Tab-separated table of C-alpha atoms in Angstrom:
chain	number	residue	atom	x	y	z
A	1	UNK	CA	46.657	70.582	116.613
A	2	UNK	CA	43.901	68.476	115.466
A	3	UNK	CA	44.915	65.788	113.293
A	4	UNK	CA	42.185	63.890	111.054
A	5	UNK	CA	42.452	60.978	108.508
A	6	UNK	CA	41.102	61.991	105.299
A	7	UNK	CA	38.922	59.857	103.096
A	8	UNK	CA	40.773	58.378	100.053
A	9	UNK	CA	39.711	59.798	96.844
A	10	UNK	CA	37.488	57.851	94.096
A	11	UNK	CA	39.544	55.815	91.750
A	12	UNK	CA	43.378	54.252	92.159
A	13	UNK	CA	45.885	55.708	90.133
A	14	UNK	CA	48.745	53.521	89.811
A	15	UNK	CA	52.195	54.756	88.415
A	16	UNK	CA	51.829	52.415	85.235
A	17	UNK	CA	48.526	54.255	84.741
A	18	UNK	CA	50.110	57.625	84.717
A	19	UNK	CA	52.706	56.581	82.218
A	20	UNK	CA	50.159	54.767	80.081
A	21	UNK	CA	47.387	57.181	79.812
A	22	UNK	CA	47.924	60.737	78.619
A	23	UNK	CA	45.361	62.985	79.166
A	24	UNK	CA	43.877	64.189	76.138
A	25	UNK	CA	46.241	62.060	74.065
A	26	UNK	CA	43.271	61.739	71.560
A	27	UNK	CA	42.630	65.234	71.011
A	28	UNK	CA	38.860	64.692	70.098
A	29	UNK	CA	35.864	66.842	71.082
A	30	UNK	CA	32.386	66.811	70.396
A	31	UNK	CA	31.369	69.380	67.342
A	32	UNK	CA	31.466	73.140	68.211
A	33	UNK	CA	33.439	71.830	71.529
A	34	UNK	CA	37.280	72.735	71.673
A	35	UNK	CA	39.859	70.482	72.742
A	36	UNK	CA	41.563	72.139	75.669
A	37	UNK	CA	44.608	70.885	77.799
A	38	UNK	CA	45.130	72.326	81.304
A	39	UNK	CA	48.782	72.950	82.709
A	40	UNK	CA	48.338	69.725	84.560
A	41	UNK	CA	47.547	67.625	81.321
A	42	UNK	CA	50.754	69.318	79.945
A	43	UNK	CA	52.819	68.399	83.255
A	44	UNK	CA	51.702	64.624	82.976
A	45	UNK	CA	52.606	64.311	79.395
A	46	UNK	CA	56.116	65.213	80.370
A	47	UNK	CA	56.155	62.984	83.379
A	48	UNK	CA	56.462	65.805	85.862
A	49	UNK	CA	59.714	66.779	84.554
A	50	UNK	CA	59.550	70.179	85.477
A	51	UNK	CA	59.341	69.061	89.065
A	52	UNK	CA	61.700	66.221	89.168
A	53	UNK	CA	63.840	65.793	92.380
A	54	UNK	CA	62.258	68.742	93.977
A	55	UNK	CA	60.320	68.295	97.435
A	56	UNK	CA	56.708	69.277	96.387
A	57	UNK	CA	54.180	70.886	98.446
A	58	UNK	CA	50.383	70.810	96.621
A	59	UNK	CA	47.896	73.566	97.223
A	60	UNK	CA	44.639	71.860	95.768
A	61	UNK	CA	41.076	70.613	96.164
A	62	UNK	CA	38.827	68.363	94.273
A	63	UNK	CA	39.301	70.394	91.037
A	64	UNK	CA	42.835	69.812	90.576
A	65	UNK	CA	42.399	66.778	88.217
A	66	UNK	CA	43.361	65.992	84.804
A	67	UNK	CA	41.215	65.330	81.462
A	68	UNK	CA	40.326	61.540	82.994
A	69	UNK	CA	39.428	63.158	86.218
A	70	UNK	CA	42.664	61.789	88.233
A	71	UNK	CA	43.962	63.904	90.850
A	72	UNK	CA	47.043	65.748	90.992
A	73	UNK	CA	48.539	64.591	94.244
A	74	UNK	CA	47.352	60.722	93.594
A	75	UNK	CA	49.285	61.170	90.334
A	76	UNK	CA	52.372	62.590	91.587
A	77	UNK	CA	52.125	60.067	94.520
A	78	UNK	CA	52.267	57.160	91.672
A	79	UNK	CA	54.522	59.079	89.464
A	80	UNK	CA	57.993	57.816	91.016
A	81	UNK	CA	59.101	61.541	89.707
A	82	UNK	CA	57.832	63.868	92.234
A	83	UNK	CA	58.871	63.646	95.990
A	84	UNK	CA	55.692	64.650	97.309
A	85	UNK	CA	56.109	66.252	100.784
A	86	UNK	CA	52.692	67.979	101.549
A	87	UNK	CA	49.257	69.164	100.569
A	88	UNK	CA	47.626	72.473	101.830
A	89	UNK	CA	43.643	72.670	101.828
A	90	UNK	CA	41.845	75.887	101.016
A	91	UNK	CA	38.490	76.742	102.021
A	92	UNK	CA	36.024	73.903	101.816
A	93	UNK	CA	39.282	71.423	102.079
A	94	UNK	CA	41.550	69.411	100.144
A	95	UNK	CA	39.383	66.878	99.020
A	96	UNK	CA	36.138	69.151	99.461
A	97	UNK	CA	34.010	67.748	102.190
A	98	UNK	CA	33.742	71.195	103.850
A	99	UNK	CA	30.757	73.676	103.422
A	100	UNK	CA	31.406	77.461	102.592
A	101	UNK	CA	33.664	79.033	105.380
A	102	UNK	CA	34.664	75.862	106.519
A	103	UNK	CA	37.678	73.462	106.162
A	104	UNK	CA	38.849	70.042	106.929
A	105	UNK	CA	41.333	70.505	109.708
A	106	UNK	CA	45.075	69.325	109.362
A	107	UNK	CA	45.483	65.291	108.949
A	108	UNK	CA	46.633	62.587	106.943
A	109	UNK	CA	45.575	61.510	103.648
A	110	UNK	CA	44.156	58.134	103.418
A	111	UNK	CA	45.627	57.478	99.556
A	112	UNK	CA	48.765	58.855	100.034
A	113	UNK	CA	50.088	59.243	103.431
A	114	UNK	CA	50.950	62.610	103.259
A	115	UNK	CA	50.221	65.488	105.843
A	116	UNK	CA	47.271	67.843	104.542
A	117	UNK	CA	47.688	71.153	106.469
A	118	UNK	CA	44.729	72.945	107.081
A	119	UNK	CA	45.326	76.448	105.065
A	120	UNK	CA	41.891	78.157	104.775
A	121	UNK	CA	42.011	81.513	106.131
A	122	UNK	CA	45.754	81.416	106.518
A	123	UNK	CA	47.968	84.234	107.432
A	124	UNK	CA	51.069	85.060	105.755
A	125	UNK	CA	53.155	84.091	108.795
A	126	UNK	CA	50.935	80.674	108.981
A	127	UNK	CA	51.879	80.036	105.270
A	128	UNK	CA	55.382	80.610	106.241
A	129	UNK	CA	55.426	78.051	109.044
A	130	UNK	CA	53.671	75.659	106.861
A	131	UNK	CA	55.853	75.725	104.068
A	132	UNK	CA	58.982	75.430	106.708
A	133	UNK	CA	57.318	72.712	108.548
A	134	UNK	CA	56.757	70.492	105.474
A	135	UNK	CA	60.015	71.113	104.048
A	136	UNK	CA	59.184	71.803	100.417
A	137	UNK	CA	61.635	73.299	97.803
A	138	UNK	CA	58.380	74.251	95.287
A	139	UNK	CA	54.817	75.077	96.024
A	140	UNK	CA	52.630	73.843	93.039
A	141	UNK	CA	48.946	75.497	92.861
A	142	UNK	CA	46.231	73.629	91.154
A	143	UNK	CA	42.932	74.905	91.653
A	144	UNK	CA	39.729	75.865	89.119
A	145	UNK	CA	38.971	79.450	89.736
A	146	UNK	CA	35.737	80.770	88.641
A	147	UNK	CA	36.525	84.254	87.520
A	148	UNK	CA	35.167	86.576	90.360
A	149	UNK	CA	37.023	88.605	92.762
A	150	UNK	CA	35.211	87.392	95.709
A	151	UNK	CA	35.610	83.686	95.310
A	152	UNK	CA	38.621	83.046	97.566
A	153	UNK	CA	40.938	80.846	96.111
A	154	UNK	CA	42.692	83.230	94.203
A	155	UNK	CA	43.482	85.206	97.464
A	156	UNK	CA	44.858	81.443	98.931
A	157	UNK	CA	47.084	81.743	95.938
A	158	UNK	CA	48.291	85.419	96.321
A	159	UNK	CA	49.040	84.902	100.177
A	160	UNK	CA	51.009	81.560	99.687
A	161	UNK	CA	52.780	83.378	96.518
A	162	UNK	CA	53.728	86.070	99.106
A	163	UNK	CA	54.806	83.414	101.876
A	164	UNK	CA	56.796	81.430	99.177
A	165	UNK	CA	58.915	84.443	98.226
A	166	UNK	CA	59.669	85.504	101.713
A	167	UNK	CA	61.123	81.839	102.483
A	168	UNK	CA	62.726	81.504	99.417
A	169	UNK	CA	60.484	78.760	97.955
A	170	UNK	CA	59.775	78.305	93.857
A	171	UNK	CA	56.190	78.553	92.918
A	172	UNK	CA	54.429	77.044	90.143
A	173	UNK	CA	50.976	77.538	88.777
A	174	UNK	CA	49.526	74.628	86.667
A	175	UNK	CA	46.997	76.841	84.807
A	176	UNK	CA	43.539	76.213	83.973
A	177	UNK	CA	41.161	78.213	81.526
A	178	UNK	CA	38.929	80.969	83.261
A	179	UNK	CA	35.375	79.058	82.631
A	180	UNK	CA	33.945	82.605	82.241
A	181	UNK	CA	36.239	84.073	79.670
A	182	UNK	CA	38.919	86.443	79.198
A	183	UNK	CA	37.103	89.830	79.335
A	184	UNK	CA	37.134	91.863	82.278
A	185	UNK	CA	33.901	93.649	84.088
A	186	UNK	CA	33.070	95.572	87.003
A	187	UNK	CA	34.438	97.781	89.603
A	188	UNK	CA	37.710	97.985	91.265
A	189	UNK	CA	38.683	96.875	94.728
A	190	UNK	CA	39.892	99.862	97.071
A	191	UNK	CA	42.532	99.819	99.353
A	192	UNK	CA	40.112	100.861	102.408
A	193	UNK	CA	37.544	97.965	101.636
A	194	UNK	CA	39.696	94.703	101.469
A	195	UNK	CA	39.146	91.805	103.175
A	196	UNK	CA	38.910	87.915	102.430
A	197	UNK	CA	36.900	88.372	99.708
A	198	UNK	CA	39.046	90.753	97.978
A	199	UNK	CA	42.714	91.475	99.062
A	200	UNK	CA	44.208	93.348	96.508
A	201	UNK	CA	42.992	95.908	93.498
A	202	UNK	CA	41.500	93.859	90.705
A	203	UNK	CA	38.247	94.441	89.061
A	204	UNK	CA	35.065	92.276	90.217
A	205	UNK	CA	35.465	90.080	87.294
A	206	UNK	CA	38.793	89.989	86.511
A	207	UNK	CA	39.004	87.800	82.963
A	208	UNK	CA	42.261	86.217	83.656
A	209	UNK	CA	43.493	82.189	84.315
A	210	UNK	CA	44.888	81.916	87.604
A	211	UNK	CA	48.210	82.024	86.029
A	212	UNK	CA	48.094	85.284	84.546
A	213	UNK	CA	46.751	86.595	87.956
A	214	UNK	CA	49.764	85.048	89.522
A	215	UNK	CA	51.961	86.784	87.051
A	216	UNK	CA	49.912	90.228	87.781
A	217	UNK	CA	50.271	89.751	91.279
A	218	UNK	CA	54.042	88.977	91.013
A	219	UNK	CA	54.637	92.072	89.148
A	220	UNK	CA	52.216	94.521	90.902
A	221	UNK	CA	51.974	93.670	94.487
A	222	UNK	CA	54.778	91.115	95.417
A	223	UNK	CA	57.711	93.516	95.511
A	224	UNK	CA	55.852	96.051	97.906
A	225	UNK	CA	54.028	93.293	100.061
A	226	UNK	CA	56.365	90.653	100.483
A	227	UNK	CA	59.505	92.337	99.602
A	228	UNK	CA	60.498	90.586	96.567
A	229	UNK	CA	58.963	88.845	93.806
A	230	UNK	CA	58.476	84.736	93.920
A	231	UNK	CA	60.676	82.246	91.585
A	232	UNK	CA	57.344	81.881	89.640
A	233	UNK	CA	56.762	79.563	86.824
A	234	UNK	CA	53.017	79.005	84.990
A	235	UNK	CA	52.663	75.818	83.103
A	236	UNK	CA	50.287	77.228	80.267
A	237	UNK	CA	47.311	75.359	79.050
A	238	UNK	CA	47.219	74.444	75.314
A	239	UNK	CA	44.673	75.356	73.013
A	240	UNK	CA	42.334	77.970	74.791
A	241	UNK	CA	41.699	81.417	73.989
A	242	UNK	CA	40.168	84.579	75.635
A	243	UNK	CA	36.612	84.239	73.932
A	244	UNK	CA	36.258	80.559	74.965
A	245	UNK	CA	33.928	79.678	78.038
A	246	UNK	CA	33.790	76.433	79.851
A	247	UNK	CA	30.913	75.124	77.652
A	248	UNK	CA	33.107	75.759	74.486
A	249	UNK	CA	35.558	73.368	75.761
A	250	UNK	CA	35.972	69.317	76.449
A	251	UNK	CA	37.701	69.880	79.866
A	252	UNK	CA	35.648	68.144	82.989
A	253	UNK	CA	33.727	70.262	85.326
A	254	UNK	CA	34.586	69.447	88.884
A	255	UNK	CA	32.638	71.553	91.586
A	256	UNK	CA	34.774	73.981	92.950
A	257	UNK	CA	32.624	74.529	96.103
A	258	UNK	CA	29.377	72.793	97.092
A	259	UNK	CA	27.403	75.670	95.809
A	260	UNK	CA	29.232	75.846	92.476
A	261	UNK	CA	27.562	72.892	90.432
A	262	UNK	CA	27.861	73.736	87.160
A	263	UNK	CA	29.212	75.874	84.323
A	264	UNK	CA	26.136	77.821	84.475
A	265	UNK	CA	26.548	78.702	88.021
A	266	UNK	CA	29.952	80.015	87.197
A	267	UNK	CA	28.644	82.098	84.565
A	268	UNK	CA	26.281	84.028	86.717
A	269	UNK	CA	28.309	83.762	89.814
A	270	UNK	CA	30.231	87.243	89.147
A	271	UNK	CA	27.194	89.266	89.256
A	272	UNK	CA	24.690	87.301	91.522
A	273	UNK	CA	27.624	86.792	93.918
A	274	UNK	CA	26.583	90.344	94.836
A	275	UNK	CA	23.260	89.403	96.510
A	276	UNK	CA	25.278	87.758	99.548
A	277	UNK	CA	25.557	91.382	100.472
A	278	UNK	CA	21.516	91.660	100.570
A	279	UNK	CA	20.302	90.570	103.993
A	280	UNK	CA	16.709	89.965	102.773
A	281	UNK	CA	17.387	87.894	99.724
A	282	UNK	CA	18.795	84.437	99.052
A	283	UNK	CA	21.272	83.823	96.802
A	284	UNK	CA	19.717	80.344	96.359
A	285	UNK	CA	21.900	78.518	98.440
A	286	UNK	CA	20.639	74.947	99.136
A	287	UNK	CA	18.698	74.605	95.920
A	288	UNK	CA	19.846	72.800	92.956
A	289	UNK	CA	20.628	76.201	91.186
A	290	UNK	CA	22.201	78.438	93.379
A	291	UNK	CA	23.019	82.167	92.278
A	292	UNK	CA	20.491	81.343	89.563
A	293	UNK	CA	17.794	80.961	91.761
A	294	UNK	CA	17.438	84.584	93.640
A	295	UNK	CA	14.430	86.011	95.773
A	296	UNK	CA	13.262	86.856	99.234
A	297	UNK	CA	10.148	85.661	101.316
A	298	UNK	CA	7.166	85.109	99.613
A	299	UNK	CA	5.127	87.556	101.555
A	300	UNK	CA	7.664	90.661	100.417
A	301	UNK	CA	8.515	89.671	96.788
A	302	UNK	CA	6.463	88.805	93.903
A	303	UNK	CA	6.402	88.397	89.930
A	304	UNK	CA	6.845	92.283	89.807
A	305	UNK	CA	10.394	91.753	89.902
A	306	UNK	CA	10.823	89.544	87.023
A	307	UNK	CA	8.320	91.622	85.026
A	308	UNK	CA	10.338	94.731	85.475
A	309	UNK	CA	13.562	93.180	84.792
A	310	UNK	CA	12.252	91.434	81.361
A	311	UNK	CA	10.683	94.930	80.508
A	312	UNK	CA	14.322	96.390	80.432
A	313	UNK	CA	15.372	93.936	77.345
A	314	UNK	CA	19.214	93.145	79.157
A	315	UNK	CA	21.321	91.494	76.227
A	316	UNK	CA	21.712	88.112	76.767
A	317	UNK	CA	19.465	87.103	79.428
A	318	UNK	CA	15.857	86.454	80.405
A	319	UNK	CA	14.148	86.297	83.820
A	320	UNK	CA	11.500	83.731	85.152
A	321	UNK	CA	9.330	83.900	88.050
A	322	UNK	CA	10.359	81.575	90.624
A	323	UNK	CA	9.274	80.449	94.053
A	324	UNK	CA	11.810	78.001	95.707
A	325	UNK	CA	12.832	76.919	99.520
A	326	UNK	CA	16.387	77.364	100.433
A	327	UNK	CA	17.494	74.658	102.693
A	328	UNK	CA	20.838	76.346	103.215
A	329	UNK	CA	20.809	80.167	104.067
A	330	UNK	CA	24.234	80.992	104.923
A	331	UNK	CA	24.224	84.269	106.821
A	332	UNK	CA	20.365	84.619	106.343
A	333	UNK	CA	18.999	82.233	108.951
A	334	UNK	CA	15.490	84.100	108.452
A	335	UNK	CA	15.087	82.588	105.233
A	336	UNK	CA	16.348	79.068	105.857
A	337	UNK	CA	13.393	76.325	104.773
A	338	UNK	CA	11.048	79.455	104.272
A	339	UNK	CA	9.102	79.914	100.827
A	340	UNK	CA	10.963	82.498	98.420
A	341	UNK	CA	9.528	84.273	95.598
A	342	UNK	CA	11.887	85.982	93.183
A	343	UNK	CA	13.453	85.207	89.754
A	344	UNK	CA	15.737	82.591	88.033
A	345	UNK	CA	18.236	83.912	85.767
A	346	UNK	CA	18.322	82.277	82.203
A	347	UNK	CA	21.002	83.077	80.361
A	348	UNK	CA	19.816	82.676	76.562
A	349	UNK	CA	23.065	84.461	74.651
A	350	UNK	CA	26.558	83.843	76.432
A	351	UNK	CA	28.152	86.323	73.909
A	352	UNK	CA	26.324	89.151	74.810
A	353	UNK	CA	25.444	88.585	78.579
A	354	UNK	CA	27.294	90.820	81.297
A	355	UNK	CA	26.916	89.371	84.788
A	356	UNK	CA	27.364	92.296	86.695
A	357	UNK	CA	25.445	94.608	84.880
A	358	UNK	CA	22.637	92.002	84.965
A	359	UNK	CA	23.061	91.831	88.755
A	360	UNK	CA	22.900	95.757	89.192
A	361	UNK	CA	19.712	95.786	87.177
A	362	UNK	CA	18.686	93.108	89.504
A	363	UNK	CA	19.416	95.295	92.902
A	364	UNK	CA	18.248	98.390	91.513
A	365	UNK	CA	14.793	96.681	91.000
A	366	UNK	CA	14.730	94.714	94.074
A	367	UNK	CA	15.731	97.660	95.952
A	368	UNK	CA	12.092	99.131	94.850
A	369	UNK	CA	10.663	96.385	97.672
A	370	UNK	CA	10.040	97.955	100.911
A	371	UNK	CA	11.417	94.529	102.548
A	372	UNK	CA	14.900	95.291	100.664
A	373	UNK	CA	17.771	95.811	102.981
A	374	UNK	CA	21.448	95.524	103.057
A	375	UNK	CA	23.260	93.043	105.036
A	376	UNK	CA	25.074	94.694	108.134
A	377	UNK	CA	27.518	92.636	109.885
A	378	UNK	CA	28.032	93.421	113.501
A	379	UNK	CA	31.526	92.427	113.849
A	380	UNK	CA	32.732	95.250	111.632
A	381	UNK	CA	31.661	98.556	112.828
A	382	UNK	CA	33.984	100.587	110.787
A	383	UNK	CA	32.708	98.606	107.432
A	384	UNK	CA	29.255	97.002	108.232
A	385	UNK	CA	27.839	96.671	104.748
A	386	UNK	CA	29.065	93.420	103.119
A	387	UNK	CA	28.275	94.386	99.756
A	388	UNK	CA	30.815	97.222	100.090
A	389	UNK	CA	33.332	94.422	100.625
A	390	UNK	CA	31.967	92.579	97.597
A	391	UNK	CA	32.161	95.970	95.187
A	392	UNK	CA	35.312	97.007	96.632
A	393	UNK	CA	33.691	100.275	97.684
A	394	UNK	CA	30.590	102.049	99.133
A	395	UNK	CA	29.831	103.410	95.900
A	396	UNK	CA	27.695	101.036	94.150
A	397	UNK	CA	25.368	101.037	97.478
A	398	UNK	CA	25.250	104.468	97.963
A	399	UNK	CA	24.199	105.151	94.421
A	400	UNK	CA	21.282	102.532	94.262
A	401	UNK	CA	20.260	103.974	97.700
A	402	UNK	CA	20.124	107.289	95.872
A	403	UNK	CA	17.992	106.010	93.108
A	404	UNK	CA	20.691	105.807	90.547
A	405	UNK	CA	19.773	103.569	87.578
A	406	UNK	CA	21.692	101.022	85.854
A	407	UNK	CA	23.517	103.026	83.364
A	408	UNK	CA	24.625	105.180	86.106
A	409	UNK	CA	26.177	102.688	88.341
A	410	UNK	CA	27.706	100.727	85.449
A	411	UNK	CA	28.990	103.899	84.074
A	412	UNK	CA	30.878	105.090	87.286
A	413	UNK	CA	33.638	102.345	86.948
A	414	UNK	CA	34.486	102.548	83.278
A	415	UNK	CA	37.464	104.441	84.083
A	416	UNK	CA	39.111	102.454	86.608
A	417	UNK	CA	38.133	98.999	84.295
A	418	UNK	CA	40.023	100.785	81.204
A	419	UNK	CA	42.827	101.173	83.597
A	420	UNK	CA	42.875	97.772	84.989
A	421	UNK	CA	42.801	96.424	81.405
A	422	UNK	CA	45.697	98.549	80.383
A	423	UNK	CA	47.768	96.906	83.774
A	424	UNK	CA	46.951	93.484	83.281
A	425	UNK	CA	47.770	93.520	79.482
A	426	UNK	CA	51.615	92.614	79.985
A	427	UNK	CA	50.857	89.726	82.054
A	428	UNK	CA	48.358	87.765	79.861
A	429	UNK	CA	49.434	84.502	78.032
A	430	UNK	CA	46.469	83.675	75.828
A	431	UNK	CA	45.314	85.685	73.035
């Protein structure tokens, strides 16, 4: 097994600093901005009382910080209260040095001296082995999600919850607000199209915090999948409400992944993330506005795309004709360092903006170009279309191919969305 020594995180943390600086203690926020405390902030104020005397393993990444940007693992290490046994790094790694589809490997963290296990894409069996090898009593999860089913951190949580249940470990989620709010949108995942970008049946924009999702997973899926529920405890946020977006709070924003640089990115991502399923259109990776800049080769796409989208008068959004050159292309090397033409998605009213309906309209209009082509993956002969894994079934793709317009596509998931809203209700923690 490769073992690496990780770079130390920025900003030293001492035991005295943990005790002396209660995150958010002043409780002040700019006019119109709400003061919110994360589960980590709440836990630190209690001097980690809920974890006292336990051997703890932490699943986290650079987003696991308090309101003063101090990392959970560094705070635990300095506290004297927690017996910190190990950390587990998801996609992009524990300290965040890896790009999409990458990890940091297993090694020693330079600041704390603890072993950091490479957990990206870990199977259930690997999680069980890591928990046993690390000798943990309690697993703590603290990662900022962005509210979309195909953002992989929630599936890291799900699989690790199952493993914790099977090997008898306690599971603690330090909750964080959903940066795109508490309302659910979009189509349901179906059993035949599950993958690493959607392991279980939830809708595309789930509208839940990770703590609420953990409660939902524990009740809905773990009894059948793991044979039992996990001993789950959620440390709730304080002062967050379901209608509040990231921009409405005073919480710091740390990039959850290299192509999620801002709160604006998170707002559009549950919709424009679907363009990962189009072979001939880039989702703006390698630009300063990933998932807001969408386009294909300039010889194939033009200003008509933005004109037609603006003519639709979609609520809460306008489209700027845009030209850009992506310096990263992900699974689309033909677009790398090539001039692309397309649109910039400009959210002008966050209250009325529907990212998934907007993305459907963008796909419908883009489909009118001759160069449009869905991404096909040769490694999956049975389910070759990536868009089907992102949306949960072939339905969106086949409807757009058949000429369906936006209302027809969006209306097709109304009943399943209503059913999901009903099923998730008992597990919600915030009004």
